């Protein structure tokens, strides 16, 4: 590997591709240009699909043990380059360095998990009722996969999609976010070094719309896996209808974080900070609506204010002591101001923060808002930034009603020491994931995904590889 010169070219059929037409990539902490990527479109996406379609017959027939060895080598190379990959990730994504190192480990864990799992994609023999027939089921890779990944996890969302696809025997065309493409290209360089054959893993950088449209419209692409907003997920689903592609959609959340009066409050505060301020509030599973039982509201608030005041904001890409970096761009900074202003105009109280920080990049103060009501935009939008929105509730029924009163259904959290109540809440929260007395639950070995408008499909876990596999029923006449 070129040892971290930033790669600024796309990857098609094993070749690094450049173009005169470029997009700049900006460090969100300084607003300065880090480099640029080729702004590719329809033609290059079709070339990448050609390459992936041509590579599919051989890769899909490569023995799983060989695919597993290549993926394990990729995993090892990723970990060997952990600090360089983390530095790159913090530079383009604004993430705190320690968190970036955590993301590299998180990303590598998907590669290892699916490398191990691809040798266990077992079929079935179904006991036959007919003495003249035998019934078998085999599992085969779906074909060429289009993966579209977001900027908030520039490394781990790529491995979470591409590792199971490659493990299953699919070939991939990846469109990484144009805001954070360098982490993807560095991963691709390591994939080539690990021995992933040409055409099996392709990366097309550039304009989201033309690349996305081409992936959705081409009948050779048999599956799209997307992480991003519900609005874009709906558009992709409509675009994939004519070619009846399989889809995995990991879309927006609006996570309730419910704290009952019998909870361990210190633990709840600590976990709330971990959840809400992960990647400076920019994850789909961040606690979005903090529901606190009325009897402990003031005590909880005061503990929370003390903890939030200690958080250090700054140039996360170069200062190890910084916990919160910038937001990704001006649009997200503007959104924080809009949400706070709208809430204040409608009667909210700003207990802490509430303004942009004059530090050169897209920084916003860690903020706490109370006196909120359902008419405020912050109550129904996914915040995606460092704002804590607190709401009091009286009873368990009321907490559940507020928590479920949203179209979103990704992550939810509940804190109580009352075991029967914990069970009731875990079963009745209408979400794909429930953190029970914990604010962090993502890892490679459990199923990540949502219900309702948060999408469908599961990533990670033993279920993750099924998204890239189709069943074939074989009926054998033995008469
Ligand atoms: C996301 O925000 O989309 C992913 C978060 C996670 O993997 O925990």
XYZ file of C-alpha atoms and ligand atoms in Angstrom:
487
model
C 0.000 0.000 0.000
C 1.145 3.553 -0.703
C 1.176 4.185 3.068
C -1.303 6.849 3.162
C -0.887 9.161 0.440
C -4.561 9.983 0.122
C -5.888 8.094 -2.934
C -7.843 10.478 -5.132
C -8.935 8.162 -7.943
C -11.877 5.782 -8.356
C -11.482 2.019 -8.813
C -12.999 0.245 -11.811
C -12.016 -3.264 -12.882
C -8.840 -3.126 -10.773
C -7.667 0.162 -12.364
C -7.429 3.526 -10.619
C -9.511 5.947 -12.710
C -9.130 9.731 -12.837
C -11.140 12.446 -14.565
C -10.770 16.130 -15.394
C -14.089 16.832 -13.751
C -13.434 16.824 -9.965
C -15.229 17.313 -6.662
C -13.341 18.894 -3.755
C -13.266 17.133 -0.393
C -13.283 19.490 2.603
C -12.076 19.079 6.191
C -15.214 20.124 8.143
C -13.131 21.329 11.098
C -11.221 23.907 9.037
C -13.327 24.261 5.852
C -10.086 23.681 3.954
C -9.697 21.424 0.946
C -8.030 18.071 1.664
C -8.056 16.858 -1.938
C -10.470 15.943 -4.704
C -12.135 12.955 -6.341
C -13.180 12.228 -9.915
C -16.740 13.372 -10.495
C -17.892 10.313 -12.413
C -21.347 9.602 -13.791
C -23.408 7.272 -15.960
C -20.653 6.059 -18.298
C -18.196 5.081 -15.550
C -20.948 3.485 -13.436
C -21.878 1.330 -16.414
C -18.207 0.399 -16.831
C -18.065 -0.613 -13.171
C -21.240 -2.708 -13.578
C -19.701 -4.326 -16.709
C -16.615 -5.225 -14.640
C -18.654 -6.560 -11.718
C -20.912 -8.598 -14.024
C -17.895 -10.073 -15.797
C -16.149 -10.963 -12.516
C -19.277 -12.530 -10.976
C -19.172 -16.031 -12.555
C -15.639 -16.675 -11.300
C -15.945 -15.009 -7.872
C -19.269 -16.698 -7.145
C -17.710 -20.098 -7.925
C -14.504 -19.416 -5.960
C -14.508 -21.818 -2.992
C -15.789 -20.156 0.192
C -12.536 -21.064 1.973
C -10.582 -19.044 -0.609
C -12.944 -16.083 -0.316
C -12.670 -16.356 3.476
C -8.856 -16.275 3.367
C -8.836 -13.168 1.169
C -11.328 -11.422 3.449
C -9.314 -12.379 6.549
C -6.232 -10.874 4.948
C -8.213 -7.696 4.231
C -9.321 -7.640 7.893
C -5.709 -7.976 9.079
C -4.488 -5.224 6.753
C -7.232 -2.887 7.967
C -6.177 -3.420 11.587
C -2.480 -3.043 10.707
C -3.305 0.385 9.273
C -5.730 1.349 12.029
C -4.095 4.613 13.059
C -3.619 5.874 9.482
C -7.188 4.957 8.505
C -8.497 6.634 11.667
C -6.521 9.826 10.983
C -7.938 9.962 7.453
C -11.461 9.343 8.747
C -11.180 12.148 11.324
C -9.793 14.515 8.713
C -12.625 14.037 6.201
C -15.466 13.241 8.627
C -14.601 15.399 11.660
C -14.845 12.446 14.071
C -12.854 12.407 17.322
C -9.656 10.380 16.865
C -10.485 7.826 19.546
C -13.916 7.299 18.008
C -12.360 6.936 14.558
C -10.028 4.224 15.829
C -13.116 2.557 17.311
C -14.829 2.781 13.935
C -11.895 1.115 12.167
C -12.131 -1.791 14.639
C -15.921 -1.870 14.222
C -15.521 -1.905 10.421
C -12.857 -4.614 10.482
C -15.057 -6.776 12.725
C -17.658 -7.065 9.917
C -14.972 -8.304 7.523
C -13.830 -10.945 9.999
C -17.354 -11.997 10.954
C -18.474 -12.556 7.359
C -15.152 -14.168 6.357
C -15.800 -16.707 9.107
C -19.477 -17.087 8.165
C -19.125 -17.647 4.444
C -18.075 -21.250 5.007
C -21.337 -21.942 6.820
C -23.890 -20.934 4.199
C -25.487 -24.350 4.410
C -28.405 -25.516 2.313
C -31.184 -27.916 3.376
C -32.591 -31.312 2.519
C -36.331 -31.390 3.162
C -37.733 -34.802 4.171
C -39.860 -35.826 1.240
C -43.483 -37.099 1.441
C -43.123 -38.580 -2.006
C -40.944 -41.741 -2.267
C -40.093 -40.814 -5.862
C -38.873 -37.312 -5.125
C -36.053 -35.666 -3.150
C -36.225 -32.005 -2.158
C -33.129 -29.855 -1.686
C -32.455 -26.162 -1.095
C -29.179 -24.508 -2.069
C -28.084 -20.939 -1.368
C -26.526 -18.840 -4.122
C -25.211 -15.262 -4.298
C -27.740 -12.752 -5.675
C -25.349 -11.294 -8.288
C -23.956 -7.779 -8.727
C -24.622 -5.584 -5.682
C -24.835 -1.781 -5.666
C -23.838 -0.378 -2.262
C -24.521 3.266 -1.429
C -22.930 4.428 1.820
C -23.148 7.551 4.011
C -20.581 10.036 5.361
C -21.194 9.443 9.073
C -19.403 6.058 9.127
C -17.041 6.326 6.132
C -15.381 3.003 6.958
C -17.771 0.730 8.869
C -20.843 1.180 6.666
C -18.739 0.047 3.699
C -17.500 -3.124 5.346
C -20.954 -3.805 6.850
C -22.374 -4.030 3.303
C -19.432 -5.135 1.164
C -17.995 -7.849 3.440
C -21.199 -9.964 3.503
C -21.738 -9.353 -0.221
C -18.208 -10.477 -1.096
C -18.361 -13.361 1.385
C -21.584 -14.596 -0.224
C -19.909 -14.585 -3.659
C -21.436 -11.357 -5.005
C -19.440 -8.671 -6.792
C -19.853 -5.031 -5.784
C -20.106 -1.522 -7.181
C -19.777 0.913 -4.287
C -20.775 4.562 -4.326
C -19.308 6.134 -1.156
C -20.442 9.537 0.086
C -18.749 12.308 -1.872
C -18.154 14.062 1.482
C -15.957 11.248 2.842
C -14.636 9.206 -0.110
C -10.997 8.818 0.959
C -11.712 6.237 3.664
C -13.471 4.119 1.026
C -10.586 4.392 -1.427
C -8.054 3.488 1.272
C -10.158 0.411 2.108
C -10.179 -0.503 -1.586
C -6.411 -0.267 -1.800
C -6.130 -2.699 1.109
C -8.716 -4.976 -0.525
C -6.569 -5.186 -3.680
C -3.501 -5.875 -1.540
C -5.428 -8.661 0.186
C -6.047 -10.306 -3.185
C -9.609 -9.339 -4.112
C -9.555 -9.952 -7.891
C -10.106 -7.154 -10.386
C -13.728 -6.310 -11.075
C -14.966 -7.909 -7.844
C -14.899 -4.663 -5.826
C -15.360 -1.382 -7.717
C -15.726 2.157 -6.406
C -17.387 4.924 -8.408
C -16.933 8.399 -6.907
C -18.893 11.504 -7.733
C -22.391 12.683 -8.386
C -24.844 10.765 -6.197
C -27.810 11.177 -8.499
C -26.358 9.895 -11.772
C -24.448 7.033 -10.129
C -27.469 6.049 -7.998
C -29.867 6.188 -10.968
C -27.575 4.038 -13.098
C -27.191 1.423 -10.349
C -30.954 1.296 -9.817
C -31.885 1.141 -13.500
C -29.374 -1.470 -14.716
C -31.016 -4.921 -14.735
C -27.662 -6.603 -14.095
C -27.526 -5.079 -10.596
C -29.631 -7.513 -8.561
C -29.469 -5.850 -5.175
C -29.119 -2.358 -3.732
C -28.010 -1.832 -0.150
C -28.390 1.742 1.041
C -27.820 3.612 4.304
C -29.108 7.170 4.433
C -32.267 9.242 4.680
C -35.817 7.879 4.468
C -36.544 10.290 1.590
C -33.697 8.932 -0.559
C -34.560 5.341 0.467
C -38.095 5.857 -0.855
C -36.748 7.257 -4.151
C -34.367 4.318 -4.567
C -37.154 1.836 -3.881
C -39.318 3.426 -6.571
C -36.393 3.451 -9.005
C -35.680 -0.232 -8.347
C -39.285 -1.308 -8.952
C -39.010 -1.758 -12.753
C -36.086 -4.186 -12.388
C -37.487 -5.774 -9.193
C -34.209 -5.543 -7.305
C -33.743 -6.782 -3.809
C -33.214 -3.979 -1.331
C -31.742 -3.418 2.098
C -32.605 0.047 3.399
C -31.132 1.370 6.644
C -32.866 4.721 6.955
C -33.400 7.517 9.450
C -34.314 7.080 13.112
C -35.983 9.127 15.846
C -34.814 7.172 18.877
C -36.608 7.596 22.208
C -34.375 7.347 25.288
C -36.699 6.638 28.220
C -35.546 7.097 31.807
C -37.872 5.827 34.563
C -37.700 7.064 38.160
C -36.306 3.683 39.289
C -33.369 3.806 36.843
C -29.726 4.062 37.813
C -29.532 7.759 36.946
C -25.741 8.057 36.829
C -25.547 5.166 34.379
C -28.423 6.628 32.338
C -26.633 10.002 32.099
C -23.343 8.374 31.088
C -25.029 6.227 28.433
C -27.112 9.115 27.165
C -23.946 11.141 26.579
C -22.404 8.141 24.768
C -25.501 7.722 22.601
C -26.437 11.338 21.850
C -22.895 12.611 21.288
C -21.535 9.664 19.305
C -19.996 11.216 16.185
C -21.197 14.566 17.558
C -24.816 13.434 17.357
C -24.588 12.332 13.732
C -25.697 8.696 13.781
C -29.054 7.108 12.930
C -29.205 5.469 16.363
C -28.432 8.560 18.483
C -30.948 9.207 21.285
C -33.254 11.810 19.713
C -36.103 12.318 22.208
C -35.106 12.040 25.868
C -38.198 11.040 27.873
C -37.643 11.470 31.618
C -40.176 10.569 34.317
C -41.513 13.753 35.898
C -40.527 12.848 39.491
C -36.804 12.746 38.618
C -36.767 15.278 35.782
C -34.932 18.078 37.644
C -32.376 15.733 39.280
C -31.648 14.069 35.942
C -31.372 17.429 34.164
C -28.900 18.768 36.685
C -26.670 15.672 36.409
C -26.880 15.908 32.627
C -25.923 19.599 32.535
C -22.839 18.864 34.687
C -21.762 16.045 32.374
C -22.368 17.934 29.116
C -20.404 20.966 30.358
C -17.315 18.745 30.617
C -17.378 17.709 26.928
C -14.506 19.137 24.914
C -15.248 20.439 21.415
C -12.433 21.152 18.952
C -10.151 20.062 16.130
C -10.803 16.363 16.583
C -8.566 15.358 13.664
C -5.410 16.547 15.451
C -6.127 16.912 19.174
C -6.454 13.601 21.064
C -8.238 15.247 23.994
C -11.158 16.493 21.860
C -14.410 14.517 22.214
C -16.667 16.412 19.816
C -15.660 17.579 16.374
C -17.565 19.696 13.856
C -20.743 18.892 11.992
C -20.185 17.581 8.499
C -21.098 20.758 6.578
C -22.907 24.111 6.526
C -26.270 22.497 5.769
C -26.105 20.531 9.020
C -24.954 23.568 10.991
C -27.883 25.567 9.573
C -30.230 22.746 10.582
C -29.107 22.965 14.243
C -29.815 26.701 14.243
C -33.206 26.188 12.612
C -34.247 23.488 15.114
C -33.174 25.553 18.120
C -34.782 28.769 16.829
C -38.055 27.023 15.975
C -38.186 25.458 19.458
C -37.391 28.770 21.193
C -40.022 30.606 19.097
C -42.605 28.058 20.289
C -41.728 28.349 23.984
C -38.746 26.027 24.610
C -36.051 26.822 27.154
C -32.371 26.572 26.190
C -30.605 25.297 29.320
C -27.157 25.032 27.723
C -25.485 26.017 24.452
C -27.725 26.772 21.493
C -25.300 28.553 19.143
C -22.611 27.872 16.519
C -19.022 28.052 17.807
C -16.570 30.379 16.112
C -13.714 27.869 15.669
C -13.170 27.949 11.924
C -15.279 24.921 10.968
C -18.891 23.769 11.257
C -19.001 23.698 15.055
C -22.101 23.875 17.247
C -22.277 24.050 21.046
C -23.465 20.938 22.904
C -27.017 22.025 23.653
C -29.812 21.084 26.070
C -33.423 22.101 25.428
C -36.445 21.650 27.723
C -40.118 22.828 27.757
C -40.643 21.160 24.406
C -43.938 20.216 22.772
C -44.992 18.079 19.783
C -45.539 21.097 17.496
C -41.813 21.840 17.458
C -39.746 20.551 14.530
C -37.216 19.036 16.928
C -39.905 16.677 18.273
C -40.437 14.894 14.976
C -37.222 15.433 12.979
C -34.053 13.402 13.300
C -31.693 15.952 14.898
C -28.319 14.630 13.648
C -26.293 16.993 15.828
C -25.259 17.758 19.426
C -28.674 18.746 20.823
C -30.379 17.017 23.752
C -34.166 17.456 23.700
C -35.801 16.523 27.031
C -39.497 15.736 27.584
C -41.172 14.835 30.920
C -43.695 11.971 31.193
C -45.874 10.658 34.045
C -46.679 6.970 33.453
C -45.295 3.953 31.617
C -48.277 4.051 29.230
C -47.597 7.675 28.409
C -43.866 7.022 27.820
C -44.710 4.169 25.441
C -47.317 6.211 23.606
C -44.886 9.124 23.033
C -42.030 6.774 22.112
C -44.075 4.961 19.453
C -45.749 8.090 18.029
C -43.362 8.381 15.085
C -42.962 6.829 11.639
C -39.364 5.950 12.513
C -38.478 2.580 14.057
C -34.730 2.064 14.225
C -33.204 2.267 17.743
C -34.830 2.884 21.125
C -33.501 2.903 24.680
C -35.088 2.276 28.065
C -33.621 2.615 31.552
C -35.326 1.040 34.566
C -34.332 -1.341 37.368
C -37.855 -2.842 37.382
C -37.486 -6.121 35.454
C -41.172 -6.733 34.544
C -41.391 -3.151 33.272
C -38.155 -3.579 31.308
C -39.598 -6.670 29.604
C -42.887 -4.915 28.818
C -41.040 -1.975 27.289
C -38.642 -4.178 25.287
C -41.590 -6.050 23.787
C -43.833 -3.044 23.161
C -41.406 -0.509 21.695
C -42.057 -0.501 17.925
C -38.401 -0.477 16.925
C -35.920 -2.820 15.255
C -33.523 -2.457 18.198
C -33.915 -1.798 21.925
C -31.056 -0.858 24.249
C -32.187 -1.960 27.723
C -30.143 -0.127 30.376
C -27.528 0.605 27.732
C -26.935 3.433 25.286
C -24.613 1.528 22.960
C -25.537 -1.696 21.213
C -23.954 -1.757 17.747
C -21.506 -4.520 16.887
C -20.773 -6.939 14.056
C -22.426 -10.005 15.570
C -25.960 -8.704 16.221
C -28.669 -7.722 13.694
C -28.756 -3.966 12.986
C -31.845 -2.588 11.259
C -35.213 -0.930 11.545
C -38.952 -1.230 11.022
C -41.570 1.211 9.668
C -39.972 4.186 7.852
C -36.524 3.237 9.135
C -36.366 0.605 6.413
C -35.829 -3.136 6.253
C -33.082 -5.714 5.985
C -30.559 -6.576 8.682
C -26.832 -5.899 8.717
C -24.239 -7.778 10.746
C -25.005 -11.009 12.655
C -25.786 -14.445 11.244
C -28.730 -12.861 9.379
C -26.586 -10.280 7.531
C -25.340 -12.625 4.806
C -28.931 -13.656 3.900
C -29.404 -10.204 2.346
C -26.947 -11.251 -0.394
C -28.178 -14.804 -0.929
C -31.088 -16.335 -2.822
C -32.600 -19.746 -2.252
C -32.880 -22.272 -5.032
C -35.199 -25.277 -4.643
C -34.059 -28.459 -6.386
C -36.606 -31.218 -6.968
C -34.977 -34.518 -7.855
C -36.923 -37.420 -9.317
C -35.376 -40.672 -8.039
C -37.920 -43.115 -9.482
C -25.673 4.687 11.409
O -25.752 5.732 12.002
O -26.178 4.569 10.285
C -24.953 3.467 11.953
C -24.767 3.491 13.403
C -24.173 2.218 13.951
O -23.727 1.352 13.211
O -24.176 2.081 15.172
